[in-house]
């Protein structure tokens, strides 16, 4: 989900997941626009389409292009696989957290800050052999454990939501500046 650019490495995800799509009854969806401004993206996407064609995986791998219903797609998904080789923040990871979606991601700057220590599976970048094992692990969880993990993820996402963080910063600054808190209380504002 997101911009399909070379540095996001959807090709690594495809290379890793294609061999197990059929045997594990998986449907692999790539949603997002191709970012042709990033060098290497067009040849990478051409190669990905060729891999799908050669392997006969057209019914298992779909390139959806731009979608306005990403939240619905993610809510219906079983897992998000994020193969980026570099990532500034990873908005798609925050969106997946908010939906309680299990995540397997590469351990790169930007993703590890969002996911580290939260029970998500982080694998080395550009390492296709590690991805299938990591993806199959959460998919094999019993339904009750998966539901519990999704609830916990949604709670983590709420704690990191902009409104929650803004409120925490405001409260912390007011504790450090009691005059501000008193002025707000006197004016009836919180």
PDB file of C-alpha atoms in Angstrom:
ATOM      1  CA  UNK A   1       0.000   0.000   0.000  1.00  0.00           C
ATOM      2  CA  UNK A   2       1.393   3.360  -0.959  1.00  0.00           C
ATOM      3  CA  UNK A   3       3.664   4.718  -3.597  1.00  0.00           C
ATOM      4  CA  UNK A   4       5.214   1.982  -5.721  1.00  0.00           C
ATOM      5  CA  UNK A   5       8.801   3.162  -5.945  1.00  0.00           C
ATOM      6  CA  UNK A   6      12.072   1.279  -6.276  1.00  0.00           C
ATOM      7  CA  UNK A   7      13.251   2.117  -2.742  1.00  0.00           C
ATOM      8  CA  UNK A   8       9.985   0.711  -1.315  1.00  0.00           C
ATOM      9  CA  UNK A   9      11.095  -2.663  -2.755  1.00  0.00           C
ATOM     10  CA  UNK A  10       7.759  -4.211  -3.730  1.00  0.00           C
ATOM     11  CA  UNK A  11       9.855  -6.436  -5.998  1.00  0.00           C
ATOM     12  CA  UNK A  12      11.516  -7.993  -2.949  1.00  0.00           C
ATOM     13  CA  UNK A  13       8.080  -8.650  -1.433  1.00  0.00           C
ATOM     14  CA  UNK A  14       6.928 -10.280  -4.664  1.00  0.00           C
ATOM     15  CA  UNK A  15      10.096 -12.388  -5.002  1.00  0.00           C
ATOM     16  CA  UNK A  16       9.679 -13.570  -1.421  1.00  0.00           C
ATOM     17  CA  UNK A  17       5.957 -14.227  -1.487  1.00  0.00           C
ATOM     18  CA  UNK A  18       5.388 -15.592  -5.020  1.00  0.00           C
ATOM     19  CA  UNK A  19       6.682 -19.088  -4.193  1.00  0.00           C
ATOM     20  CA  UNK A  20       4.212 -19.517  -1.320  1.00  0.00           C
ATOM     21  CA  UNK A  21       1.126 -17.745  -2.732  1.00  0.00           C
ATOM     22  CA  UNK A  22      -0.327 -20.912  -4.231  1.00  0.00           C
ATOM     23  CA  UNK A  23       0.683 -23.369  -1.507  1.00  0.00           C
ATOM     24  CA  UNK A  24      -0.686 -21.171   1.300  1.00  0.00           C
ATOM     25  CA  UNK A  25      -3.729 -19.834  -0.548  1.00  0.00           C
ATOM     26  CA  UNK A  26      -2.503 -16.227  -0.396  1.00  0.00           C
ATOM     27  CA  UNK A  27      -3.668 -13.250  -2.419  1.00  0.00           C
ATOM     28  CA  UNK A  28      -0.963 -10.611  -2.738  1.00  0.00           C
ATOM     29  CA  UNK A  29      -2.218  -7.082  -3.437  1.00  0.00           C
ATOM     30  CA  UNK A  30      -0.088  -4.113  -4.447  1.00  0.00           C
ATOM     31  CA  UNK A  31      -2.067  -0.885  -4.058  1.00  0.00           C
ATOM     32  CA  UNK A  32      -0.707   2.505  -5.039  1.00  0.00           C
ATOM     33  CA  UNK A  33       0.559   4.558  -7.932  1.00  0.00           C
ATOM     34  CA  UNK A  34       3.883   3.922  -9.609  1.00  0.00           C
ATOM     35  CA  UNK A  35       6.317   6.726  -8.796  1.00  0.00           C
ATOM     36  CA  UNK A  36       8.124   7.126 -12.104  1.00  0.00           C
ATOM     37  CA  UNK A  37      10.158  10.032 -10.705  1.00  0.00           C
ATOM     38  CA  UNK A  38      12.232   7.515  -8.720  1.00  0.00           C
ATOM     39  CA  UNK A  39      14.986   5.976 -10.865  1.00  0.00           C
ATOM     40  CA  UNK A  40      14.574   2.246 -11.398  1.00  0.00           C
ATOM     41  CA  UNK A  41      10.844   2.152 -10.663  1.00  0.00           C
ATOM     42  CA  UNK A  42       9.514   1.513 -14.178  1.00  0.00           C
ATOM     43  CA  UNK A  43      11.923  -1.346 -14.979  1.00  0.00           C
ATOM     44  CA  UNK A  44      11.244  -2.838 -11.540  1.00  0.00           C
ATOM     45  CA  UNK A  45       7.466  -2.805 -12.119  1.00  0.00           C
ATOM     46  CA  UNK A  46       7.893  -4.241 -15.628  1.00  0.00           C
ATOM     47  CA  UNK A  47       9.964  -7.064 -14.115  1.00  0.00           C
ATOM     48  CA  UNK A  48       7.339  -7.650 -11.416  1.00  0.00           C
ATOM     49  CA  UNK A  49       4.575  -8.013 -14.005  1.00  0.00           C
ATOM     50  CA  UNK A  50       6.786 -10.420 -15.971  1.00  0.00           C
ATOM     51  CA  UNK A  51       7.444 -12.526 -12.835  1.00  0.00           C
ATOM     52  CA  UNK A  52       3.707 -12.816 -12.190  1.00  0.00           C
ATOM     53  CA  UNK A  53       3.060 -13.748 -15.831  1.00  0.00           C
ATOM     54  CA  UNK A  54       5.873 -16.348 -15.999  1.00  0.00           C
ATOM     55  CA  UNK A  55       4.818 -17.951 -12.716  1.00  0.00           C
ATOM     56  CA  UNK A  56       1.143 -18.012 -13.723  1.00  0.00           C
ATOM     57  CA  UNK A  57       0.182 -16.086 -10.602  1.00  0.00           C
ATOM     58  CA  UNK A  58      -2.310 -13.654 -12.165  1.00  0.00           C
ATOM     59  CA  UNK A  59      -5.051 -14.990  -9.866  1.00  0.00           C
ATOM     60  CA  UNK A  60      -2.800 -14.661  -6.779  1.00  0.00           C
ATOM     61  CA  UNK A  61      -1.030 -11.329  -7.373  1.00  0.00           C
ATOM     62  CA  UNK A  62      -2.859  -8.138  -8.283  1.00  0.00           C
ATOM     63  CA  UNK A  63      -1.631  -4.641  -9.042  1.00  0.00           C
ATOM     64  CA  UNK A  64      -4.510  -2.375  -8.032  1.00  0.00           C
ATOM     65  CA  UNK A  65      -3.080   1.048  -8.854  1.00  0.00           C
ATOM     66  CA  UNK A  66      -4.372   4.107  -7.022  1.00  0.00           C
ATOM     67  CA  UNK A  67      -7.255   3.359  -4.666  1.00  0.00           C
ATOM     68  CA  UNK A  68      -9.502   5.635  -2.641  1.00  0.00           C
ATOM     69  CA  UNK A  69     -10.621   2.764  -0.386  1.00  0.00           C
ATOM     70  CA  UNK A  70      -7.270   1.847   1.187  1.00  0.00           C
ATOM     71  CA  UNK A  71      -8.775   1.689   4.677  1.00  0.00           C
ATOM     72  CA  UNK A  72     -11.304  -0.912   3.481  1.00  0.00           C
ATOM     73  CA  UNK A  73      -8.599  -2.926   1.711  1.00  0.00           C
ATOM     74  CA  UNK A  74      -6.414  -2.890   4.805  1.00  0.00           C
ATOM     75  CA  UNK A  75      -9.322  -3.774   7.076  1.00  0.00           C
ATOM     76  CA  UNK A  76     -10.015  -6.826   4.911  1.00  0.00           C
ATOM     77  CA  UNK A  77      -6.346  -7.851   4.763  1.00  0.00           C
ATOM     78  CA  UNK A  78      -4.748 -10.478   6.974  1.00  0.00           C
ATOM     79  CA  UNK A  79      -1.325  -8.829   7.098  1.00  0.00           C
ATOM     80  CA  UNK A  80       0.697  -5.881   5.790  1.00  0.00           C
ATOM     81  CA  UNK A  81       4.104  -6.715   4.339  1.00  0.00           C
ATOM     82  CA  UNK A  82       6.348  -3.647   4.104  1.00  0.00           C
ATOM     83  CA  UNK A  83       9.612  -4.235   2.251  1.00  0.00           C
ATOM     84  CA  UNK A  84      11.093  -0.731   2.139  1.00  0.00           C
ATOM     85  CA  UNK A  85      14.838  -0.343   1.855  1.00  0.00           C
ATOM     86  CA  UNK A  86      14.519   3.137   3.392  1.00  0.00           C
ATOM     87  CA  UNK A  87      11.592   4.940   4.975  1.00  0.00           C
ATOM     88  CA  UNK A  88      11.267   8.363   6.561  1.00  0.00           C
ATOM     89  CA  UNK A  89       8.277   7.478   8.748  1.00  0.00           C
ATOM     90  CA  UNK A  90       6.019   4.901   7.165  1.00  0.00           C
ATOM     91  CA  UNK A  91       2.515   6.367   7.188  1.00  0.00           C
ATOM     92  CA  UNK A  92       1.177   3.054   5.918  1.00  0.00           C
ATOM     93  CA  UNK A  93       2.533   1.442   9.099  1.00  0.00           C
ATOM     94  CA  UNK A  94       0.624   3.920  11.280  1.00  0.00           C
ATOM     95  CA  UNK A  95      -2.515   3.241   9.236  1.00  0.00           C
ATOM     96  CA  UNK A  96      -2.071  -0.500   9.663  1.00  0.00           C
ATOM     97  CA  UNK A  97      -1.521  -0.023  13.401  1.00  0.00           C
ATOM     98  CA  UNK A  98      -4.753   1.973  13.634  1.00  0.00           C
ATOM     99  CA  UNK A  99      -6.619  -0.922  12.024  1.00  0.00           C
ATOM    100  CA  UNK A 100      -4.899  -3.515  14.188  1.00  0.00           C
ATOM    101  CA  UNK A 101      -3.406  -5.179  11.134  1.00  0.00           C
ATOM    102  CA  UNK A 102      -0.466  -7.534  11.748  1.00  0.00           C
ATOM    103  CA  UNK A 103       2.698  -6.134  10.163  1.00  0.00           C
ATOM    104  CA  UNK A 104       5.887  -7.644   8.833  1.00  0.00           C
ATOM    105  CA  UNK A 105       8.368  -4.948   7.876  1.00  0.00           C
ATOM    106  CA  UNK A 106      11.985  -4.429   7.081  1.00  0.00           C
ATOM    107  CA  UNK A 107      14.127  -3.126   9.920  1.00  0.00           C
ATOM    108  CA  UNK A 108      15.163   0.241   8.527  1.00  0.00           C
ATOM    109  CA  UNK A 109      15.254   3.730   9.957  1.00  0.00           C
ATOM    110  CA  UNK A 110      11.684   4.989  10.038  1.00  0.00           C
ATOM    111  CA  UNK A 111      10.019   1.597  10.406  1.00  0.00           C
ATOM    112  CA  UNK A 112      11.882   0.394  13.458  1.00  0.00           C
ATOM    113  CA  UNK A 113      10.942   3.588  15.336  1.00  0.00           C
ATOM    114  CA  UNK A 114       7.257   2.931  14.696  1.00  0.00           C
ATOM    115  CA  UNK A 115       7.262  -0.829  15.290  1.00  0.00           C
ATOM    116  CA  UNK A 116      10.242  -1.758  17.494  1.00  0.00           C
ATOM    117  CA  UNK A 117       9.344  -3.447  20.758  1.00  0.00           C
ATOM    118  CA  UNK A 118       5.672  -3.829  19.888  1.00  0.00           C
ATOM    119  CA  UNK A 119       5.740  -7.478  18.890  1.00  0.00           C
ATOM    120  CA  UNK A 120       5.893  -6.821  15.158  1.00  0.00           C
ATOM    121  CA  UNK A 121       8.197  -8.856  12.996  1.00  0.00           C
ATOM    122  CA  UNK A 122      11.094  -6.877  11.592  1.00  0.00           C
ATOM    123  CA  UNK A 123      13.392  -8.489   9.030  1.00  0.00           C
ATOM    124  CA  UNK A 124      16.571  -7.239   7.357  1.00  0.00           C
ATOM    125  CA  UNK A 125      15.980  -5.227   4.161  1.00  0.00           C
ATOM    126  CA  UNK A 126      16.510  -6.857   0.757  1.00  0.00           C
ATOM    127  CA  UNK A 127      16.305 -10.327   2.293  1.00  0.00           C
ATOM    128  CA  UNK A 128      13.573 -12.291   0.450  1.00  0.00           C
ATOM    129  CA  UNK A 129      14.271 -15.613   2.242  1.00  0.00           C
ATOM    130  CA  UNK A 130      13.250 -14.156   5.644  1.00  0.00           C
ATOM    131  CA  UNK A 131       9.934 -12.656   4.514  1.00  0.00           C
ATOM    132  CA  UNK A 132       7.831 -15.805   3.911  1.00  0.00           C
ATOM    133  CA  UNK A 133       8.701 -17.242   7.317  1.00  0.00           C
ATOM    134  CA  UNK A 134       7.912 -13.920   8.994  1.00  0.00           C
ATOM    135  CA  UNK A 135       4.621 -13.549   7.095  1.00  0.00           C
ATOM    136  CA  UNK A 136       3.418 -17.067   7.829  1.00  0.00           C
ATOM    137  CA  UNK A 137       4.084 -16.728  11.565  1.00  0.00           C
ATOM    138  CA  UNK A 138       1.230 -14.282  12.374  1.00  0.00           C
ATOM    139  CA  UNK A 139      -1.058 -15.959   9.831  1.00  0.00           C
ATOM    140  CA  UNK A 140      -0.705 -19.214  11.767  1.00  0.00           C
ATOM    141  CA  UNK A 141      -1.904 -17.657  15.044  1.00  0.00           C
ATOM    142  CA  UNK A 142      -5.199 -18.907  16.462  1.00  0.00           C
ATOM    143  CA  UNK A 143      -8.091 -16.526  15.765  1.00  0.00           C
ATOM    144  CA  UNK A 144      -8.396 -15.412  19.410  1.00  0.00           C
ATOM    145  CA  UNK A 145      -4.692 -14.486  19.608  1.00  0.00           C
ATOM    146  CA  UNK A 146      -4.917 -12.624  16.321  1.00  0.00           C
ATOM    147  CA  UNK A 147      -7.975 -10.693  17.553  1.00  0.00           C
ATOM    148  CA  UNK A 148      -6.153  -9.833  20.790  1.00  0.00           C
ATOM    149  CA  UNK A 149      -3.096  -8.630  18.854  1.00  0.00           C
ATOM    150  CA  UNK A 150      -5.343  -6.457  16.660  1.00  0.00           C
ATOM    151  CA  UNK A 151      -6.957  -4.854  19.743  1.00  0.00           C
ATOM    152  CA  UNK A 152      -3.530  -4.128  21.236  1.00  0.00           C
ATOM    153  CA  UNK A 153      -2.349  -2.589  17.960  1.00  0.00           C
ATOM    154  CA  UNK A 154      -5.376  -0.308  17.805  1.00  0.00           C
ATOM    155  CA  UNK A 155      -4.618   0.816  21.379  1.00  0.00           C
ATOM    156  CA  UNK A 156      -1.012   1.608  20.439  1.00  0.00           C
ATOM    157  CA  UNK A 157      -2.226   3.554  17.413  1.00  0.00           C
ATOM    158  CA  UNK A 158      -4.613   5.593  19.582  1.00  0.00           C
ATOM    159  CA  UNK A 159      -1.748   6.436  21.956  1.00  0.00           C
ATOM    160  CA  UNK A 160       0.267   7.736  18.982  1.00  0.00           C
ATOM    161  CA  UNK A 161      -2.608   9.558  17.258  1.00  0.00           C
ATOM    162  CA  UNK A 162      -1.978  13.266  16.620  1.00  0.00           C
ATOM    163  CA  UNK A 163      -4.800  14.383  18.934  1.00  0.00           C
ATOM    164  CA  UNK A 164      -3.467  12.226  21.776  1.00  0.00           C
ATOM    165  CA  UNK A 165       0.085  13.480  21.313  1.00  0.00           C
ATOM    166  CA  UNK A 166      -1.079  17.111  21.092  1.00  0.00           C
ATOM    167  CA  UNK A 167      -3.068  16.716  24.313  1.00  0.00           C
ATOM    168  CA  UNK A 168      -0.069  15.147  26.082  1.00  0.00           C
ATOM    169  CA  UNK A 169       2.259  17.937  24.918  1.00  0.00           C
ATOM    170  CA  UNK A 170      -0.244  20.598  25.966  1.00  0.00           C
ATOM    171  CA  UNK A 171      -0.705  19.031  29.394  1.00  0.00           C
ATOM    172  CA  UNK A 172       3.040  18.675  29.886  1.00  0.00           C
ATOM    173  CA  UNK A 173       3.646  22.294  28.890  1.00  0.00           C
ATOM    174  CA  UNK A 174       0.884  23.475  31.230  1.00  0.00           C
ATOM    175  CA  UNK A 175       2.413  21.530  34.103  1.00  0.00           C
ATOM    176  CA  UNK A 176       5.650  23.364  33.414  1.00  0.00           C
ATOM    177  CA  UNK A 177       3.830  26.705  33.128  1.00  0.00           C
ATOM    178  CA  UNK A 178       1.180  26.843  35.856  1.00  0.00           C
ATOM    179  CA  UNK A 179       0.289  30.401  34.909  1.00  0.00           C
ATOM    180  CA  UNK A 180      -0.931  29.191  31.513  1.00  0.00           C
ATOM    181  CA  UNK A 181      -3.071  26.473  33.077  1.00  0.00           C
ATOM    182  CA  UNK A 182      -4.591  28.982  35.524  1.00  0.00           C
ATOM    183  CA  UNK A 183      -5.278  31.488  32.740  1.00  0.00           C
ATOM    184  CA  UNK A 184      -6.991  28.806  30.668  1.00  0.00           C
ATOM    185  CA  UNK A 185      -9.033  27.628  33.664  1.00  0.00           C
ATOM    186  CA  UNK A 186     -10.112  31.199  34.422  1.00  0.00           C
ATOM    187  CA  UNK A 187     -11.212  31.728  30.815  1.00  0.00           C
ATOM    188  CA  UNK A 188     -13.159  28.452  30.789  1.00  0.00           C
ATOM    189  CA  UNK A 189     -10.857  26.921  28.164  1.00  0.00           C
ATOM    190  CA  UNK A 190      -9.098  23.642  28.646  1.00  0.00           C
TER     191      UNK A 190
END
